[in-house]
Amino acid sequence: MSPEIRAFFVFMLTRNVAFVLFIGLLIPVINAHPVRTTFGTALKHAVALLIAALIGLAGAAILPPAASFAEPALFFLLTLPIIRILQAWGELKGEWGGIPRSLLAYIPYTGIMLHLRAANLDGLESVTAAFGAAIGYYLAFVLIAAVTEQIRLSEANRLYKGLATLLFAIAIFAIALTGFPFA
């Protein structure tokens, strides 16, 4: 398997931003769309994640090695236009737990930049990893919406219809996804 294809699958499955790393988990969890309307929302967030990853990798490549300490601040600043793009697309409206959703969105978009930079990928390998992360995030977004809807529609006791059940299901997915070996 070529290094580019391996990076794609590794970042789509075993280093999935939403499930295994939990840095992108919050946005799909707080998103209250039914599955029918989640496909478009998930696509918007996946495209934003891809843009963030590519911009972050390009920004880190431009910085001189002596300024590598400034990468987290650069990534945080580069997340601002990503948040604005999502807001222009009609996403990130309202609050969740008293926190504006636009503030919560910093977690996955800054996190993907930091994660890809920490992986020390370069060239085509980093681009395919960014695409893998975006596709994995899209799949996780839709899967979380489906699991949330199934939990809501289930005939289980009200005690088992909460966030804890969803997080337990996500933990099971994370354990399953880490088992994919790409050597």
mmCIF file with all atom_site columns, C-alpha atoms in Angstrom:
data_model
loop_
_atom_site.group_PDB
_atom_site.id
_atom_site.type_symbol
_atom_site.label_atom_id
_atom_site.label_alt_id
_atom_site.label_comp_id
_atom_site.label_asym_id
_atom_site.label_entity_id
_atom_site.label_seq_id
_atom_site.pdbx_PDB_ins_code
_atom_site.Cartn_x
_atom_site.Cartn_y
_atom_site.Cartn_z
_atom_site.occupancy
_atom_site.B_iso_or_equiv
_atom_site.pdbx_formal_charge
_atom_site.auth_seq_id
_atom_site.auth_comp_id
_atom_site.auth_asym_id
_atom_site.auth_atom_id
_atom_site.pdbx_PDB_model_num
ATOM 1   C CA . MET A 1 1   ? 0.000   0.000  0.000  1.00 0.00 ? 1   MET A CA 1
ATOM 2   C CA . SER A 1 2   ? 1.412   3.394  -0.959 1.00 0.00 ? 2   SER A CA 1
ATOM 3   C CA . PRO A 1 3   ? 2.139   5.908  1.807  1.00 0.00 ? 3   PRO A CA 1
ATOM 4   C CA . GLU A 1 4   ? -0.540  8.277  0.472  1.00 0.00 ? 4   GLU A CA 1
ATOM 5   C CA . ILE A 1 5   ? -3.287  5.622  0.490  1.00 0.00 ? 5   ILE A CA 1
ATOM 6   C CA . ARG A 1 6   ? -2.179  4.447  3.924  1.00 0.00 ? 6   ARG A CA 1
ATOM 7   C CA . ALA A 1 7   ? -2.352  8.022  5.276  1.00 0.00 ? 7   ALA A CA 1
ATOM 8   C CA . PHE A 1 8   ? -5.853  8.371  3.811  1.00 0.00 ? 8   PHE A CA 1
ATOM 9   C CA . PHE A 1 9   ? -7.188  5.256  5.530  1.00 0.00 ? 9   PHE A CA 1
ATOM 10  C CA . VAL A 1 10  ? -5.306  5.828  8.785  1.00 0.00 ? 10  VAL A CA 1
ATOM 11  C CA . PHE A 1 11  ? -6.770  9.312  9.188  1.00 0.00 ? 11  PHE A CA 1
ATOM 12  C CA . MET A 1 12  ? -10.224 8.158  8.092  1.00 0.00 ? 12  MET A CA 1
ATOM 13  C CA . LEU A 1 13  ? -10.424 5.194  10.462 1.00 0.00 ? 13  LEU A CA 1
ATOM 14  C CA . THR A 1 14  ? -7.781  4.659  13.121 1.00 0.00 ? 14  THR A CA 1
ATOM 15  C CA . ARG A 1 15  ? -7.150  8.361  13.759 1.00 0.00 ? 15  ARG A CA 1
ATOM 16  C CA . ASN A 1 16  ? -10.722 9.436  13.120 1.00 0.00 ? 16  ASN A CA 1
ATOM 17  C CA . VAL A 1 17  ? -11.162 12.968 14.397 1.00 0.00 ? 17  VAL A CA 1
ATOM 18  C CA . ALA A 1 18  ? -14.609 12.410 15.901 1.00 0.00 ? 18  ALA A CA 1
ATOM 19  C CA . PHE A 1 19  ? -14.432 8.910  17.308 1.00 0.00 ? 19  PHE A CA 1
ATOM 20  C CA . VAL A 1 20  ? -10.921 7.978  18.265 1.00 0.00 ? 20  VAL A CA 1
ATOM 21  C CA . LEU A 1 21  ? -9.489  11.407 19.073 1.00 0.00 ? 21  LEU A CA 1
ATOM 22  C CA . PHE A 1 22  ? -12.660 13.029 20.414 1.00 0.00 ? 22  PHE A CA 1
ATOM 23  C CA . ILE A 1 23  ? -11.441 16.454 19.234 1.00 0.00 ? 23  ILE A CA 1
ATOM 24  C CA . GLY A 1 24  ? -14.274 16.712 16.762 1.00 0.00 ? 24  GLY A CA 1
ATOM 25  C CA . LEU A 1 25  ? -16.941 14.897 18.709 1.00 0.00 ? 25  LEU A CA 1
ATOM 26  C CA . LEU A 1 26  ? -18.749 17.852 20.171 1.00 0.00 ? 26  LEU A CA 1
ATOM 27  C CA . ILE A 1 27  ? -20.153 19.402 16.986 1.00 0.00 ? 27  ILE A CA 1
ATOM 28  C CA . PRO A 1 28  ? -21.977 16.247 15.787 1.00 0.00 ? 28  PRO A CA 1
ATOM 29  C CA . VAL A 1 29  ? -23.235 15.523 19.305 1.00 0.00 ? 29  VAL A CA 1
ATOM 30  C CA . ILE A 1 30  ? -24.717 18.988 19.822 1.00 0.00 ? 30  ILE A CA 1
ATOM 31  C CA . ASN A 1 31  ? -26.134 19.081 16.312 1.00 0.00 ? 31  ASN A CA 1
ATOM 32  C CA . ALA A 1 32  ? -29.837 18.366 16.693 1.00 0.00 ? 32  ALA A CA 1
ATOM 33  C CA . HIS A 1 33  ? -30.720 17.594 13.073 1.00 0.00 ? 33  HIS A CA 1
ATOM 34  C CA . PRO A 1 34  ? -32.569 14.415 12.133 1.00 0.00 ? 34  PRO A CA 1
ATOM 35  C CA . VAL A 1 35  ? -30.709 12.004 9.875  1.00 0.00 ? 35  VAL A CA 1
ATOM 36  C CA . ARG A 1 36  ? -32.534 13.181 6.732  1.00 0.00 ? 36  ARG A CA 1
ATOM 37  C CA . THR A 1 37  ? -31.146 16.693 7.034  1.00 0.00 ? 37  THR A CA 1
ATOM 38  C CA . THR A 1 38  ? -27.775 15.725 8.486  1.00 0.00 ? 38  THR A CA 1
ATOM 39  C CA . PHE A 1 39  ? -26.209 14.752 5.164  1.00 0.00 ? 39  PHE A CA 1
ATOM 40  C CA . GLY A 1 40  ? -25.997 18.387 4.012  1.00 0.00 ? 40  GLY A CA 1
ATOM 41  C CA . THR A 1 41  ? -24.882 19.636 7.403  1.00 0.00 ? 41  THR A CA 1
ATOM 42  C CA . ALA A 1 42  ? -22.242 16.936 7.653  1.00 0.00 ? 42  ALA A CA 1
ATOM 43  C CA . LEU A 1 43  ? -20.950 17.818 4.188  1.00 0.00 ? 43  LEU A CA 1
ATOM 44  C CA . LYS A 1 44  ? -20.590 21.478 5.178  1.00 0.00 ? 44  LYS A CA 1
ATOM 45  C CA . HIS A 1 45  ? -18.650 20.553 8.313  1.00 0.00 ? 45  HIS A CA 1
ATOM 46  C CA . ALA A 1 46  ? -16.477 18.026 6.464  1.00 0.00 ? 46  ALA A CA 1
ATOM 47  C CA . VAL A 1 47  ? -15.600 20.599 3.795  1.00 0.00 ? 47  VAL A CA 1
ATOM 48  C CA . ALA A 1 48  ? -14.794 23.113 6.534  1.00 0.00 ? 48  ALA A CA 1
ATOM 49  C CA . LEU A 1 49  ? -12.606 20.510 8.243  1.00 0.00 ? 49  LEU A CA 1
ATOM 50  C CA . LEU A 1 50  ? -10.792 19.816 4.966  1.00 0.00 ? 50  LEU A CA 1
ATOM 51  C CA . ILE A 1 51  ? -10.240 23.530 4.350  1.00 0.00 ? 51  ILE A CA 1
ATOM 52  C CA . ALA A 1 52  ? -8.978  23.951 7.913  1.00 0.00 ? 52  ALA A CA 1
ATOM 53  C CA . ALA A 1 53  ? -6.581  21.033 7.540  1.00 0.00 ? 53  ALA A CA 1
ATOM 54  C CA . LEU A 1 54  ? -5.176  22.250 4.233  1.00 0.00 ? 54  LEU A CA 1
ATOM 55  C CA . ILE A 1 55  ? -4.863  25.865 5.369  1.00 0.00 ? 55  ILE A CA 1
ATOM 56  C CA . GLY A 1 56  ? -3.258  24.774 8.639  1.00 0.00 ? 56  GLY A CA 1
ATOM 57  C CA . LEU A 1 57  ? -0.719  22.574 6.895  1.00 0.00 ? 57  LEU A CA 1
ATOM 58  C CA . ALA A 1 58  ? 0.090   25.354 4.429  1.00 0.00 ? 58  ALA A CA 1
ATOM 59  C CA . GLY A 1 59  ? 0.412   27.904 7.239  1.00 0.00 ? 59  GLY A CA 1
ATOM 60  C CA . ALA A 1 60  ? 2.734   25.625 9.183  1.00 0.00 ? 60  ALA A CA 1
ATOM 61  C CA . ALA A 1 61  ? 4.865   25.047 6.081  1.00 0.00 ? 61  ALA A CA 1
ATOM 62  C CA . ILE A 1 62  ? 5.283   28.792 5.573  1.00 0.00 ? 62  ILE A CA 1
ATOM 63  C CA . LEU A 1 63  ? 6.507   29.415 9.130  1.00 0.00 ? 63  LEU A CA 1
ATOM 64  C CA . PRO A 1 64  ? 10.264  29.262 9.571  1.00 0.00 ? 64  PRO A CA 1
ATOM 65  C CA . PRO A 1 65  ? 11.502  26.454 11.848 1.00 0.00 ? 65  PRO A CA 1
ATOM 66  C CA . ALA A 1 66  ? 12.498  28.980 14.529 1.00 0.00 ? 66  ALA A CA 1
ATOM 67  C CA . ALA A 1 67  ? 8.862   30.128 14.780 1.00 0.00 ? 67  ALA A CA 1
ATOM 68  C CA . SER A 1 68  ? 7.363   26.666 15.264 1.00 0.00 ? 68  SER A CA 1
ATOM 69  C CA . PHE A 1 69  ? 6.358   27.679 18.797 1.00 0.00 ? 69  PHE A CA 1
ATOM 70  C CA . ALA A 1 70  ? 3.751   30.008 17.221 1.00 0.00 ? 70  ALA A CA 1
ATOM 71  C CA . GLU A 1 71  ? 1.942   27.231 15.330 1.00 0.00 ? 71  GLU A CA 1
ATOM 72  C CA . PRO A 1 72  ? -0.896  26.773 17.888 1.00 0.00 ? 72  PRO A CA 1
ATOM 73  C CA . ALA A 1 73  ? -1.628  30.508 17.832 1.00 0.00 ? 73  ALA A CA 1
ATOM 74  C CA . LEU A 1 74  ? -1.507  30.494 14.037 1.00 0.00 ? 74  LEU A CA 1
ATOM 75  C CA . PHE A 1 75  ? -3.914  27.548 13.906 1.00 0.00 ? 75  PHE A CA 1
ATOM 76  C CA . PHE A 1 76  ? -6.272  29.295 16.315 1.00 0.00 ? 76  PHE A CA 1
ATOM 77  C CA . LEU A 1 77  ? -6.264  32.411 14.112 1.00 0.00 ? 77  LEU A CA 1
ATOM 78  C CA . LEU A 1 78  ? -6.725  30.354 10.947 1.00 0.00 ? 78  LEU A CA 1
ATOM 79  C CA . THR A 1 79  ? -9.844  28.823 12.491 1.00 0.00 ? 79  THR A CA 1
ATOM 80  C CA . LEU A 1 80  ? -11.594 32.214 12.473 1.00 0.00 ? 80  LEU A CA 1
ATOM 81  C CA . PRO A 1 81  ? -12.348 32.218 8.722  1.00 0.00 ? 81  PRO A CA 1
ATOM 82  C CA . ILE A 1 82  ? -13.500 28.587 8.922  1.00 0.00 ? 82  ILE A CA 1
ATOM 83  C CA . ILE A 1 83  ? -16.028 29.533 11.616 1.00 0.00 ? 83  ILE A CA 1
ATOM 84  C CA . ARG A 1 84  ? -17.174 32.481 9.474  1.00 0.00 ? 84  ARG A CA 1
ATOM 85  C CA . ILE A 1 85  ? -17.613 30.221 6.454  1.00 0.00 ? 85  ILE A CA 1
ATOM 86  C CA . LEU A 1 86  ? -19.766 27.815 8.462  1.00 0.00 ? 86  LEU A CA 1
ATOM 87  C CA . GLN A 1 87  ? -21.837 30.702 9.791  1.00 0.00 ? 87  GLN A CA 1
ATOM 88  C CA . ALA A 1 88  ? -22.307 32.009 6.253  1.00 0.00 ? 88  ALA A CA 1
ATOM 89  C CA . TRP A 1 89  ? -23.563 28.531 5.309  1.00 0.00 ? 89  TRP A CA 1
ATOM 90  C CA . GLY A 1 90  ? -26.156 28.779 8.083  1.00 0.00 ? 90  GLY A CA 1
ATOM 91  C CA . GLU A 1 91  ? -24.431 26.530 10.621 1.00 0.00 ? 91  GLU A CA 1
ATOM 92  C CA . LEU A 1 92  ? -23.366 27.033 14.248 1.00 0.00 ? 92  LEU A CA 1
ATOM 93  C CA . LYS A 1 93  ? -26.474 28.959 15.273 1.00 0.00 ? 93  LYS A CA 1
ATOM 94  C CA . GLY A 1 94  ? -27.520 29.196 18.889 1.00 0.00 ? 94  GLY A CA 1
ATOM 95  C CA . GLU A 1 95  ? -25.987 27.805 22.030 1.00 0.00 ? 95  GLU A CA 1
ATOM 96  C CA . TRP A 1 96  ? -25.397 24.470 23.697 1.00 0.00 ? 96  TRP A CA 1
ATOM 97  C CA . GLY A 1 97  ? -25.159 24.420 27.467 1.00 0.00 ? 97  GLY A CA 1
ATOM 98  C CA . GLY A 1 98  ? -24.855 28.218 27.481 1.00 0.00 ? 98  GLY A CA 1
ATOM 99  C CA . ILE A 1 99  ? -21.822 28.180 25.182 1.00 0.00 ? 99  ILE A CA 1
ATOM 100 C CA . PRO A 1 100 ? -22.161 29.594 21.645 1.00 0.00 ? 100 PRO A CA 1
ATOM 101 C CA . ARG A 1 101 ? -21.810 26.854 19.047 1.00 0.00 ? 101 ARG A CA 1
ATOM 102 C CA . SER A 1 102 ? -19.356 29.009 17.116 1.00 0.00 ? 102 SER A CA 1
ATOM 103 C CA . LEU A 1 103 ? -17.023 28.867 20.125 1.00 0.00 ? 103 LEU A CA 1
ATOM 104 C CA . LEU A 1 104 ? -17.395 25.096 20.432 1.00 0.00 ? 104 LEU A CA 1
ATOM 105 C CA . ALA A 1 105 ? -16.439 24.735 16.763 1.00 0.00 ? 105 ALA A CA 1
ATOM 106 C CA . TYR A 1 106 ? -12.882 25.805 17.542 1.00 0.00 ? 106 TYR A CA 1
ATOM 107 C CA . ILE A 1 107 ? -12.238 22.365 18.999 1.00 0.00 ? 107 ILE A CA 1
ATOM 108 C CA . PRO A 1 108 ? -12.417 20.227 15.833 1.00 0.00 ? 108 PRO A CA 1
ATOM 109 C CA . TYR A 1 109 ? -11.088 22.801 13.385 1.00 0.00 ? 109 TYR A CA 1
ATOM 110 C CA . THR A 1 110 ? -8.075  23.906 15.385 1.00 0.00 ? 110 THR A CA 1
ATOM 111 C CA . GLY A 1 111 ? -7.630  20.321 16.577 1.00 0.00 ? 111 GLY A CA 1
ATOM 112 C CA . ILE A 1 112 ? -7.329  18.875 13.067 1.00 0.00 ? 112 ILE A CA 1
ATOM 113 C CA . MET A 1 113 ? -4.583  21.360 12.249 1.00 0.00 ? 113 MET A CA 1
ATOM 114 C CA . LEU A 1 114 ? -2.677  20.466 15.412 1.00 0.00 ? 114 LEU A CA 1
ATOM 115 C CA . HIS A 1 115 ? -3.202  16.747 14.883 1.00 0.00 ? 115 HIS A CA 1
ATOM 116 C CA . LEU A 1 116 ? -2.007  16.705 11.277 1.00 0.00 ? 116 LEU A CA 1
ATOM 117 C CA . ARG A 1 117 ? 0.982   18.850 12.159 1.00 0.00 ? 117 ARG A CA 1
ATOM 118 C CA . ALA A 1 118 ? 1.914   16.507 15.009 1.00 0.00 ? 118 ALA A CA 1
ATOM 119 C CA . ALA A 1 119 ? 1.842   13.580 12.571 1.00 0.00 ? 119 ALA A CA 1
ATOM 120 C CA . ASN A 1 120 ? 4.793   15.170 10.673 1.00 0.00 ? 120 ASN A CA 1
ATOM 121 C CA . LEU A 1 121 ? 3.322   14.445 7.263  1.00 0.00 ? 121 LEU A CA 1
ATOM 122 C CA . ASP A 1 122 ? 4.455   16.305 4.198  1.00 0.00 ? 122 ASP A CA 1
ATOM 123 C CA . GLY A 1 123 ? 3.482   16.712 0.576  1.00 0.00 ? 123 GLY A CA 1
ATOM 124 C CA . LEU A 1 124 ? 0.842   14.477 -0.940 1.00 0.00 ? 124 LEU A CA 1
ATOM 125 C CA . GLU A 1 125 ? 0.714   12.321 2.183  1.00 0.00 ? 125 GLU A CA 1
ATOM 126 C CA . SER A 1 126 ? -0.528  15.265 4.260  1.00 0.00 ? 126 SER A CA 1
ATOM 127 C CA . VAL A 1 127 ? -3.162  16.164 1.663  1.00 0.00 ? 127 VAL A CA 1
ATOM 128 C CA . THR A 1 128 ? -4.508  12.615 1.519  1.00 0.00 ? 128 THR A CA 1
ATOM 129 C CA . ALA A 1 129 ? -4.528  12.501 5.326  1.00 0.00 ? 129 ALA A CA 1
ATOM 130 C CA . ALA A 1 130 ? -6.576  15.723 5.323  1.00 0.00 ? 130 ALA A CA 1
ATOM 131 C CA . PHE A 1 131 ? -9.065  14.199 2.868  1.00 0.00 ? 131 PHE A CA 1
ATOM 132 C CA . GLY A 1 132 ? -9.230  11.028 4.963  1.00 0.00 ? 132 GLY A CA 1
ATOM 133 C CA . ALA A 1 133 ? -9.900  13.076 8.095  1.00 0.00 ? 133 ALA A CA 1
ATOM 134 C CA . ALA A 1 134 ? -12.660 15.030 6.327  1.00 0.00 ? 134 ALA A CA 1
ATOM 135 C CA . ILE A 1 135 ? -14.358 11.903 4.992  1.00 0.00 ? 135 ILE A CA 1
ATOM 136 C CA . GLY A 1 136 ? -14.053 10.195 8.366  1.00 0.00 ? 136 GLY A CA 1
ATOM 137 C CA . TYR A 1 137 ? -15.575 13.264 10.029 1.00 0.00 ? 137 TYR A CA 1
ATOM 138 C CA . TYR A 1 138 ? -18.468 13.223 7.536  1.00 0.00 ? 138 TYR A CA 1
ATOM 139 C CA . LEU A 1 139 ? -19.148 9.542  8.213  1.00 0.00 ? 139 LEU A CA 1
ATOM 140 C CA . ALA A 1 140 ? -18.926 10.079 11.978 1.00 0.00 ? 140 ALA A CA 1
ATOM 141 C CA . PHE A 1 141 ? -21.274 13.064 11.776 1.00 0.00 ? 141 PHE A CA 1
ATOM 142 C CA . VAL A 1 142 ? -23.927 11.034 9.957  1.00 0.00 ? 142 VAL A CA 1
ATOM 143 C CA . LEU A 1 143 ? -23.416 7.996  12.183 1.00 0.00 ? 143 LEU A CA 1
ATOM 144 C CA . ILE A 1 144 ? -23.745 10.066 15.364 1.00 0.00 ? 144 ILE A CA 1
ATOM 145 C CA . ALA A 1 145 ? -26.982 11.588 14.040 1.00 0.00 ? 145 ALA A CA 1
ATOM 146 C CA . ALA A 1 146 ? -28.321 8.110  13.231 1.00 0.00 ? 146 ALA A CA 1
ATOM 147 C CA . VAL A 1 147 ? -27.405 6.711  16.646 1.00 0.00 ? 147 VAL A CA 1
ATOM 148 C CA . THR A 1 148 ? -28.889 9.772  18.363 1.00 0.00 ? 148 THR A CA 1
ATOM 149 C CA . GLU A 1 149 ? -32.126 9.364  16.431 1.00 0.00 ? 149 GLU A CA 1
ATOM 150 C CA . GLN A 1 150 ? -32.298 5.653  17.236 1.00 0.00 ? 150 GLN A CA 1
ATOM 151 C CA . ILE A 1 151 ? -31.727 6.343  20.921 1.00 0.00 ? 151 ILE A CA 1
ATOM 152 C CA . ARG A 1 152 ? -34.469 8.971  20.869 1.00 0.00 ? 152 ARG A CA 1
ATOM 153 C CA . LEU A 1 153 ? -36.923 6.640  19.095 1.00 0.00 ? 153 LEU A CA 1
ATOM 154 C CA . SER A 1 154 ? -36.146 3.571  21.201 1.00 0.00 ? 154 SER A CA 1
ATOM 155 C CA . GLU A 1 155 ? -38.601 2.173  23.709 1.00 0.00 ? 155 GLU A CA 1
ATOM 156 C CA . ALA A 1 156 ? -35.966 2.122  26.430 1.00 0.00 ? 156 ALA A CA 1
ATOM 157 C CA . ASN A 1 157 ? -36.378 3.727  29.804 1.00 0.00 ? 157 ASN A CA 1
ATOM 158 C CA . ARG A 1 158 ? -35.921 7.512  29.761 1.00 0.00 ? 158 ARG A CA 1
ATOM 159 C CA . LEU A 1 159 ? -32.784 7.036  31.843 1.00 0.00 ? 159 LEU A CA 1
ATOM 160 C CA . TYR A 1 160 ? -31.096 5.295  28.880 1.00 0.00 ? 160 TYR A CA 1
ATOM 161 C CA . LYS A 1 161 ? -32.069 7.895  26.269 1.00 0.00 ? 161 LYS A CA 1
ATOM 162 C CA . GLY A 1 162 ? -29.508 10.490 27.230 1.00 0.00 ? 162 GLY A CA 1
ATOM 163 C CA . LEU A 1 163 ? -26.072 11.680 26.310 1.00 0.00 ? 163 LEU A CA 1
ATOM 164 C CA . ALA A 1 164 ? -24.394 8.925  28.330 1.00 0.00 ? 164 ALA A CA 1
ATOM 165 C CA . THR A 1 165 ? -25.845 6.244  26.050 1.00 0.00 ? 165 THR A CA 1
ATOM 166 C CA . LEU A 1 166 ? -24.634 8.119  22.980 1.00 0.00 ? 166 LEU A CA 1
ATOM 167 C CA . LEU A 1 167 ? -21.140 8.532  24.412 1.00 0.00 ? 167 LEU A CA 1
ATOM 168 C CA . PHE A 1 168 ? -21.028 4.833  25.303 1.00 0.00 ? 168 PHE A CA 1
ATOM 169 C CA . ALA A 1 169 ? -21.973 3.946  21.699 1.00 0.00 ? 169 ALA A CA 1
ATOM 170 C CA . ILE A 1 170 ? -19.278 6.315  20.403 1.00 0.00 ? 170 ILE A CA 1
ATOM 171 C CA . ALA A 1 171 ? -16.718 4.689  22.697 1.00 0.00 ? 171 ALA A CA 1
ATOM 172 C CA . ILE A 1 172 ? -17.625 1.292  21.224 1.00 0.00 ? 172 ILE A CA 1
ATOM 173 C CA . PHE A 1 173 ? -17.141 2.703  17.714 1.00 0.00 ? 173 PHE A CA 1
ATOM 174 C CA . ALA A 1 174 ? -13.774 4.133  18.748 1.00 0.00 ? 174 ALA A CA 1
ATOM 175 C CA . ILE A 1 175 ? -12.611 0.777  20.083 1.00 0.00 ? 175 ILE A CA 1
ATOM 176 C CA . ALA A 1 176 ? -13.737 -0.927 16.873 1.00 0.00 ? 176 ALA A CA 1
ATOM 177 C CA . LEU A 1 177 ? -12.047 1.627  14.601 1.00 0.00 ? 177 LEU A CA 1
ATOM 178 C CA . THR A 1 178 ? -8.687  1.471  16.365 1.00 0.00 ? 178 THR A CA 1
ATOM 179 C CA . GLY A 1 179 ? -8.494  -2.201 15.436 1.00 0.00 ? 179 GLY A CA 1
ATOM 180 C CA . PHE A 1 180 ? -7.897  -1.494 11.717 1.00 0.00 ? 180 PHE A CA 1
ATOM 181 C CA . PRO A 1 181 ? -4.208  -2.173 11.073 1.00 0.00 ? 181 PRO A CA 1
ATOM 182 C CA . PHE A 1 182 ? -2.614  -0.310 8.135  1.00 0.00 ? 182 PHE A CA 1
ATOM 183 C CA . ALA A 1 183 ? 0.982   -1.411 7.970  1.00 0.00 ? 183 ALA A CA 1
#
